[in-house]
Coordinates of C-alpha atoms and ligand atoms in Angstrom, one line a residue:
M26 CA -19.4 -31.9 -6.7
N27 CA -16.9 -34.0 -8.4
I28 CA -14.4 -34.0 -5.5
D29 CA -13.5 -37.1 -3.6
Q30 CA -14.9 -37.1 0.0
K31 CA -11.4 -37.9 1.2
V32 CA -10.3 -34.5 -0.1
L33 CA -13.4 -32.5 0.7
S34 CA -15.3 -33.9 3.6
Q35 CA -19.1 -33.8 4.0
K36 CA -18.8 -31.1 6.7
N37 CA -16.6 -28.9 4.5
L38 CA -18.9 -29.4 1.6
E39 CA -21.9 -28.3 3.7
K40 CA -20.1 -25.1 4.6
L41 CA -19.8 -24.4 0.9
Q42 CA -23.3 -25.3 0.2
Y43 CA -24.7 -23.1 2.9
L44 CA -23.6 -20.1 0.8
N45 CA -26.0 -21.0 -2.0
N46 CA -23.6 -19.7 -4.6
P47 CA -23.1 -21.9 -7.7
K48 CA -20.0 -19.9 -8.7
V49 CA -18.3 -20.5 -5.4
L50 CA -18.9 -24.3 -5.8
K51 CA -17.7 -24.2 -9.3
V52 CA -14.4 -22.3 -8.5
V53 CA -13.6 -24.6 -5.6
E54 CA -14.2 -27.7 -7.7
E55 CA -12.3 -26.5 -10.7
F56 CA -9.2 -25.5 -8.8
T57 CA -9.2 -28.5 -6.5
L58 CA -9.3 -30.8 -9.5
L59 CA -6.5 -28.8 -11.1
C60 CA -4.1 -28.2 -8.2
K61 CA -4.7 -31.6 -6.6
P62 CA -4.4 -30.9 -2.9
D63 CA -4.8 -33.8 -0.4
K64 CA -7.4 -32.0 1.6
V65 CA -9.7 -29.0 1.3
T66 CA -10.7 -27.1 4.5
V67 CA -13.4 -24.4 4.4
I68 CA -13.1 -21.6 6.8
T69 CA -16.2 -19.7 8.0
D70 CA -16.4 -16.6 10.3
A71 CA -16.5 -19.0 13.3
Q72 CA -13.8 -18.5 15.9
E73 CA -12.9 -22.2 15.9
D74 CA -12.3 -22.1 12.1
I75 CA -10.1 -19.0 12.4
D76 CA -8.2 -20.6 15.3
Y77 CA -7.6 -23.6 13.0
V78 CA -5.8 -21.4 10.5
R79 CA -3.5 -19.9 13.1
E80 CA -2.7 -23.3 14.5
M81 CA -2.1 -24.7 11.1
A82 CA 0.5 -22.1 10.4
L83 CA 2.4 -23.4 13.4
R84 CA 1.8 -27.0 12.5
T85 CA 3.2 -26.6 9.0
G86 CA 6.1 -24.5 10.2
E87 CA 5.2 -21.6 8.0
E88 CA 5.2 -19.6 11.2
R89 CA 7.2 -20.3 14.3
K90 CA 6.5 -19.2 17.8
I91 CA 8.9 -16.7 19.4
A92 CA 9.3 -15.7 23.1
M93 CA 6.5 -13.1 23.3
E94 CA 3.0 -14.4 23.7
G95 CA 1.1 -14.4 20.4
H96 CA 4.1 -13.4 18.3
T97 CA 5.3 -15.6 15.4
I98 CA 8.0 -15.4 12.7
H99 CA 7.6 -16.3 9.1
Y100 CA 10.3 -16.4 6.5
D101 CA 9.8 -16.0 2.7
G102 CA 12.4 -17.5 0.4
Y103 CA 15.6 -15.5 0.0
S104 CA 14.7 -14.4 -3.5
D105 CA 11.1 -13.7 -2.6
Q106 CA 11.3 -10.8 -0.2
A107 CA 9.5 -8.1 -2.2
R108 CA 6.9 -7.7 -4.9
D109 CA 8.1 -9.3 -8.1
K110 CA 7.1 -6.9 -10.9
G111 CA 8.9 -8.8 -13.6
N112 CA 6.7 -11.9 -13.2
T113 CA 3.5 -9.9 -12.6
S114 CA 1.3 -9.5 -15.7
V115 CA -2.1 -8.4 -16.6
L116 CA -3.9 -10.8 -19.0
V117 CA -5.5 -8.7 -21.7
T118 CA -8.1 -9.6 -24.3
P119 CA -8.1 -8.0 -27.7
G120 CA -9.3 -4.4 -27.5
M121 CA -8.4 -4.0 -23.8
K122 CA -6.2 -1.0 -23.6
M123 CA -3.3 -0.7 -21.0
S124 CA -0.7 1.9 -20.3
K125 CA 2.8 1.4 -21.7
V126 CA 4.1 1.0 -18.1
I127 CA 2.1 -2.2 -17.4
N128 CA 3.4 -5.7 -18.2
T129 CA 0.7 -7.5 -20.3
R130 CA 0.2 -10.9 -21.8
P131 CA -2.4 -12.1 -24.2
R132 CA -5.1 -13.6 -22.0
E133 CA -5.5 -17.0 -23.5
E134 CA -1.8 -17.6 -23.6
G135 CA -1.3 -16.4 -20.0
V136 CA -4.1 -18.5 -18.6
K137 CA -2.8 -21.6 -20.3
E138 CA 0.7 -21.0 -19.0
V139 CA -0.3 -20.4 -15.4
L140 CA -2.8 -23.3 -15.3
E141 CA -0.1 -25.6 -16.5
I142 CA 2.2 -24.5 -13.7
M143 CA -0.7 -24.8 -11.2
D144 CA -1.5 -28.3 -12.3
G145 CA -0.7 -30.5 -9.3
A146 CA 1.0 -27.6 -7.5
M147 CA -0.8 -28.3 -4.3
A148 CA -0.1 -32.1 -4.2
G149 CA 0.5 -33.4 -0.7
K150 CA -0.9 -30.2 0.9
E151 CA -4.0 -29.0 2.6
V152 CA -5.7 -26.1 0.9
L153 CA -7.7 -23.4 2.7
V154 CA -10.9 -21.8 1.3
R155 CA -11.5 -18.4 2.8
F156 CA -14.1 -15.8 2.5
F157 CA -13.4 -12.1 3.1
S158 CA -14.9 -8.7 2.7
L159 CA -12.8 -6.0 1.1
G160 CA -14.1 -3.1 3.1
P161 CA -16.4 -2.9 6.2
L162 CA -19.3 -5.3 6.6
D163 CA -22.7 -4.2 5.3
S164 CA -21.2 -1.4 3.3
K165 CA -21.9 -0.2 -0.2
F166 CA -18.1 0.3 -0.7
S167 CA -17.3 -3.4 -0.1
I168 CA -16.5 -6.2 -2.4
C169 CA -16.5 -9.9 -1.5
A170 CA -13.3 -11.9 -2.0
L171 CA -12.7 -15.6 -2.1
Q172 CA -9.2 -16.9 -1.4
I173 CA -8.0 -20.4 -2.1
T174 CA -4.5 -21.0 -0.9
D175 CA -2.2 -23.8 0.2
S176 CA -0.3 -21.4 2.5
S177 CA -1.6 -21.2 6.1
Y178 CA 0.7 -18.1 6.5
V179 CA -1.2 -16.4 3.6
A180 CA -4.6 -17.3 5.2
H181 CA -3.5 -16.3 8.6
S182 CA -2.1 -13.0 7.4
E183 CA -5.4 -12.3 5.6
D184 CA -7.2 -13.0 8.8
I185 CA -5.3 -10.3 10.6
L186 CA -5.5 -7.9 7.6
Y187 CA -9.0 -8.3 6.4
R188 CA -12.6 -8.7 7.7
S189 CA -13.9 -12.2 7.6
G190 CA -16.8 -12.4 5.1
Y191 CA -18.4 -15.8 5.0
E192 CA -21.8 -14.3 6.0
E193 CA -21.2 -11.5 3.4
F194 CA -21.0 -14.2 0.7
K195 CA -24.3 -15.6 1.9
K196 CA -25.8 -12.1 1.4
L197 CA -24.6 -12.1 -2.2
N198 CA -27.7 -14.3 -2.8
G199 CA -25.9 -16.4 -5.4
S200 CA -24.5 -13.5 -7.3
E201 CA -21.3 -14.0 -9.2
D202 CA -20.1 -10.5 -8.3
F203 CA -17.0 -11.3 -6.3
F204 CA -13.2 -11.4 -6.8
Y205 CA -11.3 -14.7 -6.4
F206 CA -7.7 -15.5 -5.9
I207 CA -5.9 -18.8 -6.4
H208 CA -2.6 -19.1 -4.7
S209 CA 0.0 -21.9 -4.3
A210 CA 3.4 -21.5 -2.8
G211 CA 4.3 -24.6 -5.0
E212 CA 6.7 -27.2 -4.1
L213 CA 8.7 -26.4 -0.9
D214 CA 12.3 -26.9 0.2
E215 CA 13.5 -28.1 3.6
R216 CA 13.1 -24.6 5.0
G217 CA 9.5 -24.5 3.8
N218 CA 10.2 -22.1 1.0
T219 CA 9.2 -22.1 -2.7
K220 CA 11.5 -24.3 -4.7
N221 CA 10.7 -23.4 -8.3
V222 CA 11.2 -19.7 -8.2
D223 CA 11.8 -19.6 -11.9
K224 CA 8.1 -20.7 -12.3
R225 CA 6.8 -17.8 -10.2
R226 CA 3.8 -16.2 -11.9
I227 CA 1.3 -13.5 -10.8
F228 CA -1.3 -13.1 -13.4
M229 CA -4.3 -10.9 -13.2
D230 CA -7.3 -12.0 -15.2
L231 CA -9.4 -8.9 -15.3
K232 CA -12.0 -10.4 -17.5
E233 CA -12.9 -12.9 -14.8
S234 CA -12.1 -10.8 -11.8
R235 CA -9.6 -13.3 -10.6
V236 CA -5.9 -13.6 -10.0
F237 CA -3.6 -16.6 -10.2
T238 CA -0.4 -16.5 -8.2
V239 CA 2.0 -19.4 -7.9
N240 CA 5.5 -20.3 -6.6
N241 CA 5.7 -17.4 -4.2
Q242 CA 5.2 -16.5 -0.5
Y243 CA 6.0 -12.8 0.1
A244 CA 2.6 -11.2 1.0
G245 CA 2.8 -8.6 -1.7
N246 CA 2.9 -11.4 -4.3
S247 CA 0.8 -14.1 -2.5
L248 CA -2.0 -12.5 -0.6
G249 CA -5.0 -12.2 -3.0
L250 CA -6.6 -9.4 -1.0
K251 CA -3.7 -7.0 -0.9
K252 CA -2.0 -5.9 -4.1
L253 CA -3.8 -8.4 -6.3
A254 CA -7.3 -7.3 -5.3
L255 CA -6.0 -3.7 -5.6
R256 CA -5.5 -4.2 -9.3
L257 CA -8.9 -5.8 -9.8
A258 CA -10.6 -3.0 -7.9
I259 CA -8.7 -0.3 -9.9
Y260 CA -10.1 -1.9 -13.0
K261 CA -13.6 -2.0 -11.6
A262 CA -13.6 1.5 -10.2
N263 CA -12.2 3.0 -13.4
N264 CA -15.0 1.4 -15.4
E265 CA -17.5 2.7 -12.9
D266 CA -17.4 6.1 -11.1
W267 CA -15.3 5.7 -8.0
L268 CA -11.7 5.5 -7.0
T269 CA -9.5 2.7 -5.7
E270 CA -6.3 4.2 -4.4
H271 CA -3.0 3.2 -2.8
M272 CA -3.8 5.5 0.1
F273 CA -3.8 5.6 3.8
I274 CA -6.7 7.2 5.7
M275 CA -6.0 9.2 8.9
G276 CA -7.7 11.7 11.2
I277 CA -5.7 14.8 11.9
K278 CA -6.3 16.8 15.1
P279 CA -4.9 20.2 15.5
V280 CA -3.2 21.1 18.8
N281 CA -5.6 22.4 21.5
K282 CA -8.7 22.2 19.3
E283 CA -11.6 19.8 19.5
R284 CA -11.9 18.7 15.9
I285 CA -10.7 16.0 13.6
S286 CA -10.4 16.1 9.8
Y287 CA -9.8 13.1 7.6
F288 CA -7.1 12.9 5.0
T289 CA -6.0 10.2 2.6
G290 CA -2.5 9.9 1.4
A291 CA -0.8 8.1 -1.5
F292 CA 2.9 7.4 -1.2
P293 CA 4.9 4.9 -3.2
S294 CA 6.2 2.0 -1.1
A295 CA 8.7 2.8 1.7
C296 CA 8.2 6.5 1.5
G297 CA 6.8 7.1 5.0
K298 CA 3.2 6.2 4.2
T299 CA 2.6 3.9 7.2
S300 CA 4.5 6.1 9.6
T301 CA 2.5 9.2 8.5
A302 CA -0.7 7.3 9.1
M303 CA 0.6 6.6 12.6
V304 CA 1.8 10.0 13.7
P305 CA 1.3 10.5 17.4
G306 CA -1.6 12.6 18.4
Q307 CA -3.6 11.6 15.3
T308 CA -5.8 8.7 14.5
I309 CA -5.4 5.9 12.0
V310 CA -8.1 4.4 9.8
G311 CA -5.8 2.6 7.3
D312 CA -2.3 2.6 6.0
D313 CA -2.4 1.2 2.5
I314 CA -5.6 0.9 0.4
A315 CA -8.7 3.0 0.2
Y316 CA -11.9 3.0 -1.8
L317 CA -13.4 6.4 -2.3
R318 CA -16.9 7.4 -3.4
V319 CA -18.9 10.6 -4.0
W320 CA -21.3 10.5 -1.0
D321 CA -25.0 11.4 -1.1
D322 CA -24.3 14.8 0.4
G323 CA -21.7 15.6 -2.3
T324 CA -18.7 15.0 0.0
C325 CA -15.9 12.5 -0.6
H326 CA -16.1 9.4 1.6
A327 CA -13.4 6.7 2.0
V328 CA -13.1 3.3 3.6
N329 CA -10.0 1.3 4.5
I330 CA -10.6 -2.0 2.7
E331 CA -8.3 -3.6 5.2
Q332 CA -8.3 -3.9 9.0
G333 CA -4.6 -4.5 9.6
I334 CA -1.2 -3.4 8.7
F335 CA 1.5 -5.1 6.7
G336 CA 4.1 -2.6 7.6
I337 CA 7.8 -2.2 6.9
I338 CA 9.7 -2.8 10.2
T339 CA 13.0 -1.4 9.2
D340 CA 13.6 1.9 10.9
V341 CA 10.8 1.4 13.4
N342 CA 12.2 2.7 16.7
P343 CA 10.6 4.1 19.9
K344 CA 11.5 7.7 19.0
D345 CA 10.1 8.0 15.4
D346 CA 7.3 5.5 15.6
P347 CA 6.2 5.1 19.3
F348 CA 2.8 3.7 18.7
I349 CA 3.8 0.8 16.5
Y350 CA 7.0 0.2 18.5
E351 CA 4.9 -0.4 21.6
V352 CA 2.6 -2.8 19.7
L353 CA 5.6 -4.8 18.5
A354 CA 7.1 -5.0 21.9
T355 CA 4.1 -6.3 23.8
P356 CA 2.0 -9.6 23.7
R357 CA -0.7 -9.8 21.0
E358 CA -1.4 -11.7 17.8
L359 CA 1.3 -10.6 15.4
I360 CA 3.4 -12.0 12.6
F361 CA 7.0 -10.8 11.9
S362 CA 8.5 -11.6 8.6
N363 CA 12.1 -11.8 7.5
I364 CA 13.8 -10.4 10.6
L365 CA 16.5 -11.8 12.9
I366 CA 15.5 -14.0 15.9
N367 CA 18.0 -14.6 18.6
D368 CA 17.1 -16.3 21.8
G369 CA 13.4 -15.9 20.9
K370 CA 13.7 -12.2 20.6
P371 CA 13.1 -10.2 17.4
Y372 CA 15.7 -7.8 15.9
W373 CA 15.5 -5.6 12.8
L374 CA 17.5 -3.0 11.1
N375 CA 17.6 0.5 12.7
M376 CA 15.5 -0.5 15.7
G377 CA 17.5 1.8 17.9
K378 CA 19.2 -1.2 19.6
E379 CA 22.4 -3.2 19.3
L380 CA 21.9 -6.3 17.1
P381 CA 23.3 -9.7 17.9
D382 CA 25.9 -11.3 15.6
E383 CA 23.9 -14.5 15.0
G384 CA 20.5 -16.1 14.9
T385 CA 17.8 -17.2 12.5
N386 CA 17.0 -14.8 9.7
H387 CA 15.7 -14.4 6.2
Y388 CA 18.7 -16.4 4.9
S389 CA 19.2 -19.3 7.3
D390 CA 18.5 -20.8 10.7
S391 CA 22.2 -20.4 11.6
W392 CA 23.1 -17.0 10.2
K393 CA 26.3 -15.3 11.5
R394 CA 27.5 -11.7 10.8
G395 CA 29.7 -11.7 7.7
D396 CA 27.9 -14.6 6.0
T397 CA 27.6 -14.1 2.2
D398 CA 25.0 -15.4 -0.2
K399 CA 25.7 -17.4 -3.4
D400 CA 26.5 -14.1 -5.2
G401 CA 29.1 -13.2 -2.6
K402 CA 26.9 -10.5 -1.2
E403 CA 27.0 -10.0 2.6
I404 CA 23.7 -10.9 4.2
G405 CA 22.4 -8.4 6.7
H406 CA 20.8 -9.1 10.0
A407 CA 17.3 -8.8 8.4
H408 CA 15.9 -7.9 5.1
K409 CA 15.3 -4.2 4.5
N410 CA 11.7 -4.9 3.4
A411 CA 11.1 -7.1 6.5
R412 CA 7.6 -6.6 7.8
Y413 CA 5.1 -7.0 10.6
T414 CA 1.4 -8.0 10.3
V415 CA -1.0 -6.7 13.0
R416 CA -4.6 -5.6 13.4
I417 CA -5.1 -1.8 13.4
N418 CA -7.2 -2.0 16.5
E419 CA -4.1 -3.0 18.4
L420 CA -2.8 0.5 18.0
S421 CA -3.8 2.9 20.8
N422 CA -4.6 5.6 18.2
V423 CA -7.1 3.6 16.1
D424 CA -9.9 5.8 14.8
D425 CA -13.4 5.1 15.9
N426 CA -14.6 4.9 12.3
L427 CA -12.4 2.0 11.3
H428 CA -15.4 -0.2 10.7
N429 CA -18.0 2.4 9.8
P430 CA -19.8 1.2 6.7
D431 CA -20.1 4.8 5.5
G432 CA -16.4 5.4 5.9
V433 CA -15.1 8.8 6.8
P434 CA -15.6 12.2 5.0
V435 CA -12.3 13.2 3.4
D436 CA -11.1 16.8 3.6
G437 CA -7.7 16.4 2.0
F438 CA -5.6 14.3 -0.2
I439 CA -1.8 14.0 0.3
Y440 CA 0.6 12.9 -2.4
G441 CA 4.1 11.9 -1.2
G442 CA 7.3 10.7 -2.8
R443 CA 10.9 10.1 -2.2
D444 CA 12.6 13.1 -3.8
S445 CA 16.0 14.2 -2.7
D446 CA 16.5 17.3 -4.9
T447 CA 13.3 18.9 -6.3
S448 CA 10.2 19.5 -4.2
V449 CA 9.5 21.3 -0.9
P450 CA 8.4 19.4 2.3
V451 CA 4.7 20.5 1.8
F452 CA 2.6 22.5 -0.6
Q453 CA -1.0 22.7 -1.6
S454 CA -2.2 22.4 -5.2
L455 CA -3.7 25.4 -6.9
S456 CA -7.0 23.6 -7.7
W457 CA -8.5 20.1 -7.8
E458 CA -7.3 19.7 -11.4
H459 CA -3.9 20.9 -10.5
G460 CA -4.0 18.4 -7.6
V461 CA -4.7 15.6 -10.1
Y462 CA -1.5 16.8 -11.9
V463 CA 0.4 16.8 -8.6
G464 CA -0.6 13.2 -7.9
A465 CA -0.1 12.1 -11.5
T466 CA 3.5 13.3 -11.5
I467 CA 4.7 11.7 -8.3
E468 CA 8.2 10.5 -8.7
S469 CA 10.1 8.4 -6.2
E470 CA 13.5 7.0 -5.8
T471 CA 13.1 3.2 -5.7
T472 CA 13.4 1.3 -2.4
A473 CA 13.7 -2.3 -1.2
A474 CA 9.9 -2.8 -1.4
T475 CA 10.2 -4.1 -4.9
I476 CA 12.9 -6.4 -6.4
G477 CA 15.5 -4.5 -8.2
K478 CA 18.0 -1.6 -7.9
V479 CA 17.4 0.9 -5.1
G480 CA 17.6 4.7 -5.5
V481 CA 16.5 5.0 -9.1
R482 CA 14.0 7.8 -9.8
Q483 CA 10.8 6.3 -10.9
F484 CA 7.5 7.8 -12.0
S485 CA 4.4 6.6 -10.1
P486 CA 1.1 8.4 -10.7
M487 CA -0.8 8.5 -7.5
A488 CA 1.7 6.0 -6.1
N489 CA -0.3 3.5 -8.1
L490 CA 1.9 2.8 -11.1
D491 CA 2.6 -0.8 -10.2
F492 CA -1.1 -1.5 -9.9
L493 CA -2.5 0.6 -12.8
V494 CA -4.4 -1.9 -14.9
V495 CA -6.1 0.7 -17.0
Q496 CA -4.8 3.3 -19.4
L497 CA -3.1 6.2 -17.6
G498 CA -5.4 8.6 -19.5
K499 CA -8.5 6.9 -18.4
Y500 CA -7.3 6.8 -14.8
I501 CA -6.5 10.6 -14.9
K502 CA -9.9 11.3 -16.4
N503 CA -11.6 9.3 -13.7
H504 CA -9.9 11.5 -11.1
M505 CA -10.8 14.7 -12.9
N506 CA -14.5 13.5 -13.2
F507 CA -14.6 12.4 -9.6
G508 CA -13.9 16.0 -8.6
K509 CA -16.5 17.3 -10.9
R510 CA -19.1 15.2 -9.2
L511 CA -18.2 16.4 -5.7
K512 CA -19.9 19.4 -4.1
K513 CA -17.2 19.7 -1.5
L514 CA -13.7 19.2 -2.9
P515 CA -10.9 17.9 -0.7
L516 CA -7.8 20.1 -0.8
V517 CA -4.9 18.4 -2.4
F518 CA -1.3 18.6 -1.0
A519 CA 2.1 17.2 -1.8
T520 CA 4.7 16.2 0.8
N521 CA 8.3 15.3 0.5
Y522 CA 10.2 14.1 3.6
F523 CA 13.3 13.3 1.7
I524 CA 14.7 16.6 0.4
K525 CA 18.4 16.8 1.0
E526 CA 21.2 19.3 0.9
N527 CA 24.8 18.0 0.6
G528 CA 23.6 14.5 1.2
E529 CA 21.8 15.3 4.5
F530 CA 18.1 15.3 5.0
L531 CA 16.6 18.7 5.5
S532 CA 13.7 17.4 7.7
E533 CA 13.6 15.3 10.8
K534 CA 11.4 12.3 10.5
V535 CA 8.9 13.6 13.1
D536 CA 8.5 16.9 11.4
K537 CA 5.7 15.5 9.3
K538 CA 3.4 16.1 12.2
V539 CA 3.8 19.9 11.6
W540 CA 3.1 19.5 7.9
L541 CA 0.0 17.5 8.7
I542 CA -1.3 20.1 11.2
W543 CA -0.6 22.9 8.7
M544 CA -2.6 21.0 6.0
E545 CA -5.5 20.5 8.4
G546 CA -5.5 24.1 9.2
R547 CA -5.6 25.0 5.5
V548 CA -8.8 23.0 5.2
H549 CA -10.3 25.2 7.9
G550 CA -9.0 28.4 6.4
E551 CA -6.7 29.0 9.3
Y552 CA -3.3 29.7 7.6
D553 CA -2.4 32.0 4.9
A554 CA 0.0 30.7 2.2
I555 CA 2.5 31.9 -0.4
E556 CA 1.4 31.4 -4.0
T557 CA 4.2 30.0 -6.1
P558 CA 4.3 28.4 -9.6
I559 CA 4.2 24.9 -8.0
G560 CA 1.4 25.7 -5.5
Y561 CA 0.8 27.3 -2.1
I562 CA 3.6 26.9 0.4
P563 CA 3.4 27.6 4.2
K564 CA 4.5 30.9 5.6
Y565 CA 7.4 31.0 8.1
E566 CA 5.2 33.0 10.5
D567 CA 2.9 30.0 10.7
L568 CA 5.4 27.2 10.9
K569 CA 7.6 28.8 13.6
P570 CA 4.8 28.8 16.3
L571 CA 3.7 25.3 15.1
F572 CA 7.1 23.8 15.7
R573 CA 7.1 25.5 19.1
Q574 CA 3.6 24.2 19.9
V575 CA 4.2 20.6 18.6
F576 CA 7.8 19.9 19.5
N577 CA 8.7 22.9 21.7
K578 CA 11.5 23.4 19.2
D579 CA 13.0 26.4 17.5
Y580 CA 12.5 26.6 13.8
S581 CA 15.0 28.9 12.2
R582 CA 14.5 31.2 9.2
E583 CA 17.6 29.7 7.6
F584 CA 16.1 26.2 7.9
Y585 CA 12.8 27.3 6.5
E586 CA 14.5 29.0 3.6
K587 CA 16.5 25.9 2.7
Q588 CA 13.4 23.7 2.9
F589 CA 11.0 25.9 1.0
S590 CA 13.1 27.5 -1.7
I591 CA 11.6 26.9 -5.1
R592 CA 14.1 25.0 -7.2
I593 CA 12.9 26.2 -10.6
Q594 CA 15.5 24.4 -12.7
K595 CA 14.8 21.0 -11.0
F596 CA 11.0 21.4 -11.4
L597 CA 11.5 22.2 -15.1
E598 CA 13.6 19.1 -15.5
K599 CA 10.8 17.1 -13.9
I600 CA 8.3 18.7 -16.3
E601 CA 10.5 17.6 -19.2
R602 CA 10.4 14.0 -17.9
M603 CA 6.6 14.2 -17.6
E604 CA 6.2 15.6 -21.1
K605 CA 8.1 12.6 -22.3
I606 CA 6.0 10.1 -20.3
Y607 CA 2.7 11.6 -21.0
G608 CA 3.6 12.3 -24.6
E609 CA 3.9 8.6 -25.2
E610 CA 0.6 7.7 -23.6
E611 CA -2.7 7.6 -25.6
D612 CA -5.9 9.4 -24.6
I613 CA -4.5 11.8 -22.1
P614 CA -7.2 14.4 -21.4
Q615 CA -6.6 17.8 -22.9
A616 CA -7.3 19.5 -19.6
F617 CA -4.4 17.6 -18.1
T618 CA -2.0 18.5 -21.0
N619 CA -3.0 22.1 -20.5
I620 CA -2.1 22.0 -16.8
L621 CA 1.3 20.6 -17.6
K622 CA 1.8 23.4 -20.1
D623 CA 0.6 26.1 -17.7
Q624 CA 2.9 24.8 -14.9
K625 CA 5.9 25.0 -17.2
E626 CA 5.0 28.5 -18.3
R627 CA 4.5 29.7 -14.7
L628 CA 7.9 28.3 -13.8
L629 CA 9.6 30.0 -16.8
S630 CA 8.1 33.4 -16.1
F631 CA 9.0 33.0 -12.5
R632 CA 12.6 32.4 -13.5
N633 CA 12.5 35.4 -15.8
K634 CA 11.1 37.6 -13.0
F635 CA 13.7 36.6 -10.5
G636 CA 16.6 35.9 -12.9
K637 CA 17.7 32.8 -11.1
D638 CA 17.2 29.1 -10.7
V639 CA 16.4 28.9 -7.0
V640 CA 14.1 31.4 -5.4
S641 CA 13.8 31.9 -1.6
P642 CA 10.3 32.0 -0.1
F643 CA 11.2 35.3 1.5
E644 CA 11.6 36.9 -1.9
I645 CA 8.2 36.0 -3.2
Ligands
SPV8 C1 3.8 -1.8 -0.7 O1 4.9 -2.2 -1.1 O2 3.2 -0.8 -1.1 C2 3.1 -2.5 0.4 C3 3.6 -3.8 0.7 O3 2.2 -2.0 0.9 S1 3.2 -5.0 -0.5 O4 2.2 -5.9 0.0 O5 4.4 -5.6 -0.9 O6 2.6 -4.2 -1.6
MN9 MN1 1.3 -0.5 -0.3

């Protein structure tokens, strides 16, 4: 190794050498020499190493202690509070095909640019070298991941969110088959935030299974193992025969029955994905990213590649999200980010409590109500995309199979979106292929989880658009083929918690529990359904007793009718948007185009039959 002993001590070098992996040594050497940190510290699976990371985050000020034992607060820069799509690019080589929707850069040019920015970016800092497993230990699902970062907040977050994998690297037996991530927050200001935001870059180098990310701190941009690894894994899965999805995994238990069925669910950011995975009475395996494989017995199995949650804290309150609220209000290892701290206590938007008028927040250490930023915009108490980071096993409803190397068998897929005027709260697709269509045509109104305007309708196939580093056609074909290889197909459902009438939501937040139990019952053939052009919808006679059983609440015919009417015209408008998008993509499978066509014809003949644009479920 060509690194000065003052930078990489003998002890740290030995930790690297133990792994017997020439590529690990090469990567650490190359990026130490390029980024020029003062010190390199290698972290193994040992508790003392892991404690070191946590303490370092306090020492560097990247996290600060608050009153509750184990809780810390971290602030990202004011302009770094969400994923930065504009500065995120896939580096492509000639012949590598991507969808129109993905930012790309020619690989050589992109590598050159980012390496120039990274040259010396870690000067004066200590860098951490960390080893993780994406997925359970000793599992055929899992992928090893090497993280090099000069942010102890990043390394600490990853410790909460992922399984430590130093020994898994040893088991690689020298193989080069792992992902790696080089991150630098870059030069920092007095508050410890990235100074050179104009030089923020997040570049995926698919060819080398690595990602460079620099001049940022927000976890969706900085943490290699989260959305950066998601992209590398999507590329890998789609060139093999499995799925990497932006999906939660949960166990659904019907009322008064001894059984559990596992579902996965893909929802774009901030559309109720995490809160669905945490619905009371159910179990949680994961809330964000799943790998899925055709299992030996022909069923679909899934693992959570994470072991923690980086969840949106806005709107978390004791009524709607009791499990997580309890976790956030009691002592344990936990990182808050970008919320208000007053007198050592945490406050966030819509927490069901009065908020103080001053404190430390995502803007400054002495924020006061009414303060404006440099654009004259009033700064709220906390950022809308503020988050908490916590291990899943801190939740009282953690599923027993969280770390099962075989994952869980999946009986249902759910696709959700934020849609105020088109779809019904829940329906089942007409077939697996139609289910692929349902997932591939998700639309969602934008939220604060990405930088940019909020409330704009955006297309996001399988809630994965931001991460799709293969052609859309190839991705859809992979989903279709995955189903062909399964002996037992999961049923596919769509949910929409956001349908409105005259500006008012037509569902209560907690109602999703009923939709979940209905879907679970469908898997077991327990409920009948009404066939409509868009799919199967629930019958009033089934939902009414379910609302009584679950919430002891009356569910009126009028309410059901409003929720489950088929808005034909709105669905046709959506199809028009889809025809345009898919018409511009190359290599869309014919089977998919046919489904789109059939769906349109079904809607048109439905309209002819009923002679109107909106049809009540009671008329069908
Ligand atoms: C999401 O936005 O989908 C998240 C948070 O899960 S982030 O890490 O920003 O992607
Ligand atoms: Mn996500």
